[in-house]
């Protein structure tokens, strides 16, 4: 149980990236592309910087960007949110999530999420003074028991934090699963915060569905996403939240107290990104499908067991046929000896000591084909060791 910020230590992403750099390994650990976002968008950013867009933006974000995102969401998710009242810009999905949790979880409340979870979620609960509760997703399919979810809901549960497509598992929650979650959320009068940053990275035949698209759910759901994954611009840290006007108002107040506004020239530029034609999103998906298949095949050839992810840019790999070491030792060994870095999956669980023995690690395939090809060569050699 994490009771203070001192209990956290340095994030596993920083640790593994540092180690990969130290030993000159390929970094398939931290989730970020080793290629740039669309060239025309980057050129636009230079124009924005050169044309005086360098002072504070409105706290809620430039209107042009809010309108562009509202259209994008309407077109691609069939969801309608008013750009002035029901949509706001944040410094990445991270800040939007933080504001959402602070807005709706108070001291003594419970924040419920699925486990494995993106590693910063427990810190949100700590900041709000809420307790952090989880329901297990079971590998290799990462399914869950609806009874377990129902049993985890108590009179103190206030917020259910969802993440689909899921990091680290690559699970895309299905319509029946979301319907079961929605039914329980209505019964317990919960606020749902849904982290959908990988919404555009989903592999056929799977499809992304936001729980806000289900009947009766829009008014209790905060949908959060960002430009990080959709436009391969993780360093820009521009994200957004969609929710009913009362909810957005409270989040805007918190945002004003944290950063006031997000980077002006980047917001200005991203208006164009959210107006890119359908073709851009199709290409993103087909590019990542090929990258996923390339790494999956190499991992399997090397002796890992892995299911194909349904979405996100991560593969979870079971290495028990290769080593009996715990996942932290194995990830460090692979980084130092094979020169391919990955993340021990225990980082995404509460009981890290116990989960280290699951023999699971996570690889990121948001990399150039040449990076993945070199990684594949190195990973294939494992079968001969
Ligand atoms: N949620 C999940 C599940 C993520 O994997 C990430 C990736 N960094 C984020 C949120 C943060 O997104 P952003 O870069 O927009 O803050
Ligand atoms: N979301 C990224 C991952 O899962 C990491 C982002 C970060 O390092 N903060 O690897």
CSV table of C-alpha atoms and ligand atoms in Angstrom, one decimal:
chain,number,residue,atom,x,y,z
A,1,UNK,CA,0.0,0.0,0.0
A,2,UNK,CA,1.5,3.4,-1.0
A,3,UNK,CA,0.9,6.0,1.7
A,4,UNK,CA,3.4,8.7,0.8
A,5,UNK,CA,5.2,10.0,-2.3
A,6,UNK,CA,8.4,8.7,-0.8
A,7,UNK,CA,7.1,5.1,-1.3
A,8,UNK,CA,7.2,5.5,-5.1
A,9,UNK,CA,10.8,5.9,-6.2
A,10,UNK,CA,11.9,6.6,-9.7
A,11,UNK,CA,9.5,5.3,-12.4
A,12,UNK,CA,10.3,2.0,-14.2
A,13,UNK,CA,10.3,3.9,-17.5
A,14,UNK,CA,13.0,6.2,-16.4
A,15,UNK,CA,15.0,3.4,-14.9
A,16,UNK,CA,14.9,1.1,-17.9
A,17,UNK,CA,15.6,3.9,-20.3
A,18,UNK,CA,18.6,5.0,-18.3
A,19,UNK,CA,19.9,1.4,-18.3
A,20,UNK,CA,19.3,1.0,-22.0
A,21,UNK,CA,21.2,4.2,-22.7
A,22,UNK,CA,24.0,3.2,-20.3
A,23,UNK,CA,24.7,-0.2,-22.0
A,24,UNK,CA,23.7,1.0,-25.5
A,25,UNK,CA,20.7,-1.3,-25.9
A,26,UNK,CA,17.7,-0.8,-28.1
A,27,UNK,CA,15.0,0.8,-26.0
A,28,UNK,CA,11.8,-1.3,-26.4
A,29,UNK,CA,11.0,-0.4,-22.8
A,30,UNK,CA,9.6,3.1,-22.5
A,31,UNK,CA,6.6,3.6,-24.7
A,32,UNK,CA,7.5,6.3,-27.2
A,33,UNK,CA,8.1,6.3,-31.0
A,34,UNK,CA,11.8,6.6,-32.2
A,35,UNK,CA,10.4,8.4,-35.3
A,36,UNK,CA,8.8,11.9,-35.7
A,37,UNK,CA,5.1,12.7,-36.0
A,38,UNK,CA,3.7,13.9,-39.4
A,39,UNK,CA,6.2,16.3,-41.1
A,40,UNK,CA,3.5,18.8,-42.1
A,41,UNK,CA,2.5,19.1,-38.5
A,42,UNK,CA,6.0,19.7,-37.3
A,43,UNK,CA,6.5,22.3,-40.0
A,44,UNK,CA,3.3,24.0,-38.7
A,45,UNK,CA,4.9,24.2,-35.2
A,46,UNK,CA,7.8,26.1,-36.6
A,47,UNK,CA,5.4,28.6,-38.3
A,48,UNK,CA,3.5,29.0,-35.0
A,49,UNK,CA,6.7,29.7,-33.1
A,50,UNK,CA,7.9,32.2,-35.7
A,51,UNK,CA,4.6,34.0,-36.0
A,52,UNK,CA,4.3,35.2,-32.4
A,53,UNK,CA,2.2,32.4,-30.8
A,54,UNK,CA,4.4,32.4,-27.7
A,55,UNK,CA,2.4,33.7,-24.9
A,56,UNK,CA,-0.3,32.1,-22.6
A,57,UNK,CA,-3.1,30.4,-24.4
A,58,UNK,CA,-6.7,30.6,-22.9
A,59,UNK,CA,-6.7,28.3,-19.9
A,60,UNK,CA,-9.3,25.9,-21.5
A,61,UNK,CA,-7.3,25.8,-24.7
A,62,UNK,CA,-7.5,27.7,-28.1
A,63,UNK,CA,-11.0,27.6,-29.5
A,64,UNK,CA,-9.9,26.4,-32.9
A,65,UNK,CA,-8.3,23.3,-31.4
A,66,UNK,CA,-11.4,22.6,-29.3
A,67,UNK,CA,-13.6,22.9,-32.3
A,68,UNK,CA,-11.3,20.6,-34.4
A,69,UNK,CA,-11.3,18.0,-31.6
A,70,UNK,CA,-15.1,18.2,-31.2
A,71,UNK,CA,-15.4,17.5,-35.0
A,72,UNK,CA,-12.8,14.6,-34.8
A,73,UNK,CA,-14.7,13.0,-31.9
A,74,UNK,CA,-18.0,13.4,-33.6
A,75,UNK,CA,-16.7,11.9,-36.9
A,76,UNK,CA,-14.7,9.1,-35.4
A,77,UNK,CA,-16.6,8.2,-32.3
A,78,UNK,CA,-20.1,9.4,-33.1
A,79,UNK,CA,-20.0,11.5,-29.9
A,80,UNK,CA,-21.1,15.0,-29.7
A,81,UNK,CA,-19.5,17.4,-27.1
A,82,UNK,CA,-19.8,21.2,-27.1
A,83,UNK,CA,-16.4,22.7,-27.8
A,84,UNK,CA,-16.9,25.6,-25.4
A,85,UNK,CA,-18.7,23.9,-22.5
A,86,UNK,CA,-17.8,20.2,-22.7
A,87,UNK,CA,-14.2,20.0,-23.9
A,88,UNK,CA,-11.0,21.3,-22.5
A,89,UNK,CA,-7.3,21.1,-23.3
A,90,UNK,CA,-4.7,19.8,-20.7
A,91,UNK,CA,-1.0,19.2,-20.6
A,92,UNK,CA,-1.2,15.6,-21.9
A,93,UNK,CA,-3.6,12.9,-20.9
A,94,UNK,CA,-1.6,12.7,-17.7
A,95,UNK,CA,-2.7,16.1,-16.5
A,96,UNK,CA,-6.3,15.6,-17.6
A,97,UNK,CA,-6.4,12.3,-15.7
A,98,UNK,CA,-4.9,14.0,-12.6
A,99,UNK,CA,-7.5,16.8,-12.8
A,100,UNK,CA,-10.4,14.4,-13.3
A,101,UNK,CA,-9.4,12.2,-10.3
A,102,UNK,CA,-8.9,15.3,-8.1
A,103,UNK,CA,-12.2,16.7,-9.2
A,104,UNK,CA,-14.2,13.6,-8.4
A,105,UNK,CA,-12.4,11.6,-5.7
A,106,UNK,CA,-12.3,13.0,-2.2
A,107,UNK,CA,-10.6,11.9,1.0
A,108,UNK,CA,-12.0,8.6,2.1
A,109,UNK,CA,-13.4,7.7,-1.3
A,110,UNK,CA,-12.2,4.7,-3.3
A,111,UNK,CA,-10.8,4.8,-6.8
A,112,UNK,CA,-11.4,1.5,-8.6
A,113,UNK,CA,-9.4,0.3,-11.7
A,114,UNK,CA,-8.3,-2.8,-13.4
A,115,UNK,CA,-4.9,-4.4,-12.8
A,116,UNK,CA,-2.4,-4.4,-14.4
A,117,UNK,CA,-2.7,-0.6,-14.6
A,118,UNK,CA,-0.7,2.3,-16.1
A,119,UNK,CA,1.8,2.9,-13.3
A,120,UNK,CA,0.8,6.5,-12.4
A,121,UNK,CA,-2.8,5.6,-11.4
A,122,UNK,CA,-2.0,4.9,-7.7
A,123,UNK,CA,-0.4,8.3,-7.4
A,124,UNK,CA,-3.7,10.0,-8.5
A,125,UNK,CA,-5.5,8.3,-5.6
A,126,UNK,CA,-2.8,9.3,-3.2
A,127,UNK,CA,-3.0,12.9,-4.2
A,128,UNK,CA,-6.8,12.8,-3.8
A,129,UNK,CA,-6.6,11.1,-0.4
A,130,UNK,CA,-8.6,8.2,-1.8
A,131,UNK,CA,-7.8,4.6,-1.5
A,132,UNK,CA,-6.7,2.6,-4.6
A,133,UNK,CA,-8.7,-0.6,-5.4
A,134,UNK,CA,-8.2,-3.0,-8.3
A,135,UNK,CA,-9.9,-5.9,-10.1
A,136,UNK,CA,-7.6,-8.3,-11.8
A,137,UNK,CA,-7.4,-8.9,-15.6
A,138,UNK,CA,-6.3,-12.5,-16.2
A,139,UNK,CA,-3.6,-13.3,-18.8
A,140,UNK,CA,-3.3,-14.4,-21.5
A,141,UNK,CA,-6.7,-13.0,-22.6
A,142,UNK,CA,-6.9,-10.3,-19.9
A,143,UNK,CA,-10.5,-11.1,-19.2
A,144,UNK,CA,-12.2,-10.3,-15.8
A,145,UNK,CA,-15.0,-11.7,-13.8
A,146,UNK,CA,-18.0,-9.4,-13.7
A,147,UNK,CA,-18.7,-10.8,-10.2
A,148,UNK,CA,-15.3,-9.7,-9.0
A,149,UNK,CA,-15.9,-6.2,-10.3
A,150,UNK,CA,-19.3,-6.1,-8.6
A,151,UNK,CA,-17.8,-7.3,-5.4
A,152,UNK,CA,-15.1,-4.6,-5.5
A,153,UNK,CA,-17.7,-1.9,-5.5
A,154,UNK,CA,-18.5,-0.5,-2.1
A,155,UNK,CA,-20.5,2.5,-0.9
A,156,UNK,CA,-17.2,4.4,-0.8
A,157,UNK,CA,-16.4,3.7,-4.5
A,158,UNK,CA,-16.7,7.0,-6.4
A,159,UNK,CA,-14.7,6.7,-9.6
A,160,UNK,CA,-14.0,3.8,-11.9
A,161,UNK,CA,-10.9,4.5,-14.0
A,162,UNK,CA,-10.9,2.5,-17.3
A,163,UNK,CA,-8.1,2.3,-19.8
A,164,UNK,CA,-8.9,0.9,-23.3
A,165,UNK,CA,-6.9,0.0,-25.4
A,166,UNK,CA,-5.0,-1.0,-22.3
A,167,UNK,CA,-1.4,-0.4,-21.3
A,168,UNK,CA,0.4,-2.7,-20.7
A,169,UNK,CA,-1.9,-5.7,-21.7
A,170,UNK,CA,-2.9,-4.6,-25.2
A,171,UNK,CA,-6.5,-5.5,-24.3
A,172,UNK,CA,-9.4,-3.7,-26.1
A,173,UNK,CA,-12.5,-3.9,-23.9
A,174,UNK,CA,-15.3,-5.5,-25.8
A,175,UNK,CA,-18.9,-4.1,-26.1
A,176,UNK,CA,-20.3,-6.8,-23.8
A,177,UNK,CA,-17.6,-6.0,-21.2
A,178,UNK,CA,-18.3,-2.3,-21.4
A,179,UNK,CA,-22.0,-2.9,-21.1
A,180,UNK,CA,-21.5,-5.0,-17.9
A,181,UNK,CA,-19.2,-2.2,-16.5
A,182,UNK,CA,-21.8,0.4,-17.5
A,183,UNK,CA,-24.6,-1.4,-15.7
A,184,UNK,CA,-22.6,-1.6,-12.5
A,185,UNK,CA,-21.5,2.1,-12.8
A,186,UNK,CA,-25.2,3.1,-13.1
A,187,UNK,CA,-26.2,0.9,-10.2
A,188,UNK,CA,-23.5,2.4,-7.9
A,189,UNK,CA,-23.8,5.9,-9.3
A,190,UNK,CA,-20.1,6.1,-10.3
A,191,UNK,CA,-18.2,8.6,-12.3
A,192,UNK,CA,-16.2,6.8,-15.0
A,193,UNK,CA,-12.9,8.3,-16.2
A,194,UNK,CA,-11.8,6.5,-19.4
A,195,UNK,CA,-8.2,6.8,-20.6
A,196,UNK,CA,-8.3,6.2,-24.3
A,197,UNK,CA,-4.9,7.5,-25.4
A,198,UNK,CA,-4.4,4.4,-27.7
A,199,UNK,CA,-7.8,4.8,-29.3
A,200,UNK,CA,-6.4,5.0,-32.9
A,201,UNK,CA,-4.0,2.0,-32.4
A,202,UNK,CA,-6.4,-1.0,-32.6
A,203,UNK,CA,-5.8,-4.1,-34.8
A,204,UNK,CA,-8.5,-5.8,-37.0
A,205,UNK,CA,-10.9,-7.3,-36.2
A,206,UNK,CA,-11.0,-5.4,-32.9
A,207,UNK,CA,-12.5,-2.0,-32.7
A,208,UNK,CA,-12.2,0.8,-30.1
A,209,UNK,CA,-15.4,1.6,-28.3
A,210,UNK,CA,-15.7,4.3,-25.7
A,211,UNK,CA,-18.0,3.5,-22.8
A,212,UNK,CA,-19.4,7.1,-23.3
A,213,UNK,CA,-20.9,5.7,-26.5
A,214,UNK,CA,-23.2,3.4,-24.6
A,215,UNK,CA,-26.8,4.5,-23.8
A,216,UNK,CA,-27.0,6.6,-20.6
A,217,UNK,CA,-23.2,6.7,-20.1
A,218,UNK,CA,-22.2,10.0,-21.6
A,219,UNK,CA,-23.4,12.1,-18.6
A,220,UNK,CA,-21.3,10.1,-16.1
A,221,UNK,CA,-18.2,9.7,-18.2
A,222,UNK,CA,-15.0,11.7,-18.6
A,223,UNK,CA,-13.2,10.7,-21.9
A,224,UNK,CA,-9.5,11.5,-21.9
A,225,UNK,CA,-7.1,11.3,-24.8
A,226,UNK,CA,-4.1,13.1,-26.2
A,227,UNK,CA,-1.9,13.8,-29.3
A,228,UNK,CA,0.9,11.7,-27.8
A,229,UNK,CA,0.1,8.4,-29.5
A,230,UNK,CA,-2.3,9.4,-32.2
A,231,UNK,CA,0.3,11.8,-33.8
A,232,UNK,CA,3.5,10.2,-32.5
A,233,UNK,CA,4.3,13.4,-30.5
A,234,UNK,CA,4.7,12.2,-26.9
A,235,UNK,CA,7.0,15.1,-26.0
A,236,UNK,CA,4.4,17.7,-26.9
A,237,UNK,CA,2.1,16.8,-23.9
A,238,UNK,CA,-1.2,18.1,-25.3
A,239,UNK,CA,-4.3,16.2,-24.3
A,240,UNK,CA,-8.0,16.8,-23.8
A,241,UNK,CA,-11.0,15.8,-21.8
A,242,UNK,CA,-14.6,15.5,-22.8
A,243,UNK,CA,-17.5,15.5,-20.3
A,244,UNK,CA,-20.6,17.2,-19.3
A,245,UNK,CA,-20.3,20.9,-18.6
A,246,UNK,CA,-20.5,20.7,-14.8
A,247,UNK,CA,-17.7,18.1,-14.7
A,248,UNK,CA,-15.5,20.0,-17.2
A,249,UNK,CA,-16.0,23.2,-15.2
A,250,UNK,CA,-14.5,21.6,-12.0
A,251,UNK,CA,-11.6,20.1,-14.0
A,252,UNK,CA,-10.9,23.5,-15.5
A,253,UNK,CA,-10.6,25.1,-12.1
A,254,UNK,CA,-8.0,22.5,-11.1
A,255,UNK,CA,-6.1,22.9,-14.4
A,256,UNK,CA,-5.9,26.6,-13.7
A,257,UNK,CA,-4.2,25.8,-10.4
A,258,UNK,CA,-1.7,23.3,-11.8
A,259,UNK,CA,-0.4,24.8,-15.1
A,260,UNK,CA,-3.0,27.4,-16.1
A,261,UNK,CA,-2.6,26.5,-19.8
A,262,UNK,CA,-0.8,24.1,-22.1
A,263,UNK,CA,1.9,25.1,-24.6
A,264,UNK,CA,0.4,27.7,-27.0
A,265,UNK,CA,2.3,27.0,-30.3
A,266,UNK,CA,1.8,23.3,-30.0
A,267,UNK,CA,-2.0,23.7,-29.4
A,268,UNK,CA,-2.2,26.0,-32.4
A,269,UNK,CA,-0.4,23.4,-34.6
A,270,UNK,CA,-2.5,20.4,-33.4
A,271,UNK,CA,-5.6,22.0,-34.8
A,272,UNK,CA,-4.3,20.9,-38.2
A,273,UNK,CA,-3.5,17.4,-36.9
A,274,UNK,CA,-7.0,16.7,-35.8
A,275,UNK,CA,-8.2,17.8,-39.3
A,276,UNK,CA,-6.0,15.2,-41.0
A,277,UNK,CA,-7.9,13.0,-43.5
A,278,UNK,CA,-9.1,9.5,-42.6
A,279,UNK,CA,-6.1,8.2,-44.6
A,280,UNK,CA,-3.7,9.3,-41.9
A,281,UNK,CA,-5.4,7.2,-39.3
A,282,UNK,CA,-5.6,4.2,-41.7
A,283,UNK,CA,-1.9,4.4,-42.4
A,284,UNK,CA,-1.1,4.7,-38.7
A,285,UNK,CA,-3.0,1.5,-38.0
A,286,UNK,CA,-1.6,-0.4,-40.9
A,287,UNK,CA,2.0,0.7,-40.1
A,288,UNK,CA,1.5,-0.4,-36.5
A,289,UNK,CA,-0.1,-3.7,-37.6
A,290,UNK,CA,3.1,-4.6,-39.6
A,291,UNK,CA,5.3,-3.5,-36.7
A,292,UNK,CA,3.4,-5.6,-34.2
A,293,UNK,CA,3.6,-8.7,-36.5
A,294,UNK,CA,7.3,-8.2,-37.0
A,295,UNK,CA,8.1,-8.1,-33.3
A,296,UNK,CA,5.6,-10.8,-32.4
A,297,UNK,CA,7.2,-13.3,-34.8
A,298,UNK,CA,10.7,-12.5,-33.6
A,299,UNK,CA,9.7,-12.9,-29.9
A,300,UNK,CA,8.1,-16.2,-30.6
A,301,UNK,CA,11.1,-17.4,-32.6
A,302,UNK,CA,13.3,-16.4,-29.7
A,303,UNK,CA,11.3,-18.6,-27.3
A,304,UNK,CA,8.8,-16.2,-25.8
A,305,UNK,CA,5.1,-17.0,-25.6
A,306,UNK,CA,3.0,-14.1,-26.5
A,307,UNK,CA,-0.6,-13.4,-27.6
A,308,UNK,CA,-1.1,-10.8,-30.2
A,309,UNK,CA,-2.3,-7.5,-28.6
A,310,UNK,CA,-5.7,-6.2,-29.7
A,311,UNK,CA,-4.6,-2.6,-29.4
A,312,UNK,CA,-1.9,-0.2,-28.1
A,313,UNK,CA,1.8,-0.5,-29.1
A,314,UNK,CA,2.9,-3.0,-26.6
A,315,UNK,CA,3.3,-6.8,-26.5
A,316,UNK,CA,3.3,-8.8,-23.3
A,317,UNK,CA,5.7,-11.7,-23.5
A,318,UNK,CA,6.0,-14.8,-21.3
A,319,UNK,CA,9.7,-15.8,-20.9
A,320,UNK,CA,9.4,-18.8,-18.6
A,321,UNK,CA,10.8,-21.1,-21.3
A,322,UNK,CA,14.0,-19.0,-21.4
A,323,UNK,CA,14.6,-18.1,-17.7
A,324,UNK,CA,13.4,-18.7,-14.2
A,325,UNK,CA,14.7,-15.4,-13.0
A,326,UNK,CA,12.2,-12.8,-11.7
A,327,UNK,CA,11.0,-10.2,-14.2
A,328,UNK,CA,13.2,-7.3,-13.0
A,329,UNK,CA,16.4,-9.5,-13.2
A,330,UNK,CA,15.3,-10.9,-16.6
A,331,UNK,CA,14.6,-7.4,-18.0
A,332,UNK,CA,18.0,-6.1,-16.8
A,333,UNK,CA,19.8,-9.2,-18.2
A,334,UNK,CA,18.1,-8.8,-21.6
A,335,UNK,CA,19.0,-5.2,-21.7
A,336,UNK,CA,22.7,-5.8,-20.7
A,337,UNK,CA,23.4,-9.0,-22.6
A,338,UNK,CA,21.0,-9.1,-25.5
A,339,UNK,CA,20.9,-5.3,-25.8
A,340,UNK,CA,17.1,-5.1,-26.1
A,341,UNK,CA,15.4,-3.3,-23.2
A,342,UNK,CA,11.9,-4.2,-22.0
A,343,UNK,CA,9.7,-3.4,-18.9
A,344,UNK,CA,9.1,-6.0,-16.1
A,345,UNK,CA,5.3,-6.4,-16.0
A,346,UNK,CA,5.3,-6.4,-12.2
A,347,UNK,CA,5.7,-2.6,-12.5
A,348,UNK,CA,2.0,-2.5,-13.4
A,349,UNK,CA,0.8,-4.3,-10.3
A,350,UNK,CA,0.3,-3.4,-6.7
A,351,UNK,CA,2.0,-6.5,-5.3
A,352,UNK,CA,5.2,-6.1,-7.3
A,353,UNK,CA,7.1,-8.8,-5.2
A,354,UNK,CA,4.5,-11.4,-6.0
A,355,UNK,CA,4.0,-10.5,-9.6
A,356,UNK,CA,7.8,-10.6,-10.4
A,357,UNK,CA,7.4,-14.4,-10.5
A,358,UNK,CA,4.8,-14.2,-13.3
A,359,UNK,CA,7.7,-14.2,-15.8
A,360,UNK,CA,6.1,-11.5,-18.0
A,361,UNK,CA,7.7,-8.5,-19.6
A,362,UNK,CA,6.4,-5.8,-22.0
A,363,UNK,CA,8.0,-4.7,-25.3
A,364,UNK,CA,7.1,-1.6,-27.2
A,365,UNK,CA,6.9,-1.7,-31.0
A,366,UNK,CA,6.5,2.0,-31.7
A,367,UNK,CA,9.8,2.0,-33.5
A,368,UNK,CA,11.2,2.4,-37.0
A,369,UNK,CA,11.3,-0.8,-39.1
A,370,UNK,CA,15.0,-0.8,-39.0
A,371,UNK,CA,15.1,-0.6,-35.1
A,372,UNK,CA,12.6,-3.5,-35.0
A,373,UNK,CA,14.6,-5.5,-37.5
A,374,UNK,CA,17.8,-5.2,-35.4
A,375,UNK,CA,15.8,-6.0,-32.3
A,376,UNK,CA,14.4,-9.1,-34.0
A,377,UNK,CA,17.8,-10.4,-35.0
A,378,UNK,CA,19.0,-10.1,-31.4
A,379,UNK,CA,15.8,-11.7,-29.9
A,380,UNK,CA,15.9,-14.6,-32.3
A,381,UNK,CA,19.4,-15.5,-31.1
A,382,UNK,CA,17.9,-16.3,-27.7
A,383,UNK,CA,16.5,-19.6,-29.0
A,384,UNK,CA,20.1,-20.8,-29.5
A,385,UNK,CA,21.3,-20.0,-26.0
B,1,LIG,N1,-2.3,6.8,-20.2
B,1,LIG,C1,-1.7,5.8,-20.7
B,1,LIG,C2,-2.4,4.4,-20.6
B,1,LIG,C3,-0.4,5.9,-21.3
B,1,LIG,O1,0.2,4.8,-21.7
B,1,LIG,C4,0.1,7.1,-21.4
B,1,LIG,C5,1.5,7.2,-22.1
B,1,LIG,N2,2.4,7.9,-21.7
B,1,LIG,C6,-0.6,8.2,-20.9
B,1,LIG,C7,-1.8,8.1,-20.3
B,1,LIG,C8,0.0,9.6,-20.9
B,1,LIG,O2,-0.3,10.3,-22.0
B,1,LIG,P1,0.2,11.8,-22.3
B,1,LIG,O3,1.6,11.7,-22.9
B,1,LIG,O4,-0.7,12.4,-23.2
B,1,LIG,O5,0.3,12.5,-21.0
B,2,LIG,N1,3.3,5.6,-21.3
B,2,LIG,C1,4.7,5.2,-21.5
B,2,LIG,C2,4.8,3.7,-21.3
B,2,LIG,O1,3.9,3.0,-20.9
B,2,LIG,C3,5.6,5.9,-20.6
B,2,LIG,C4,5.5,7.3,-20.4
B,2,LIG,C5,6.4,7.8,-19.4
B,2,LIG,O2,7.6,7.4,-19.4
B,2,LIG,N2,6.0,8.6,-18.5
B,2,LIG,O3,5.9,3.2,-21.5
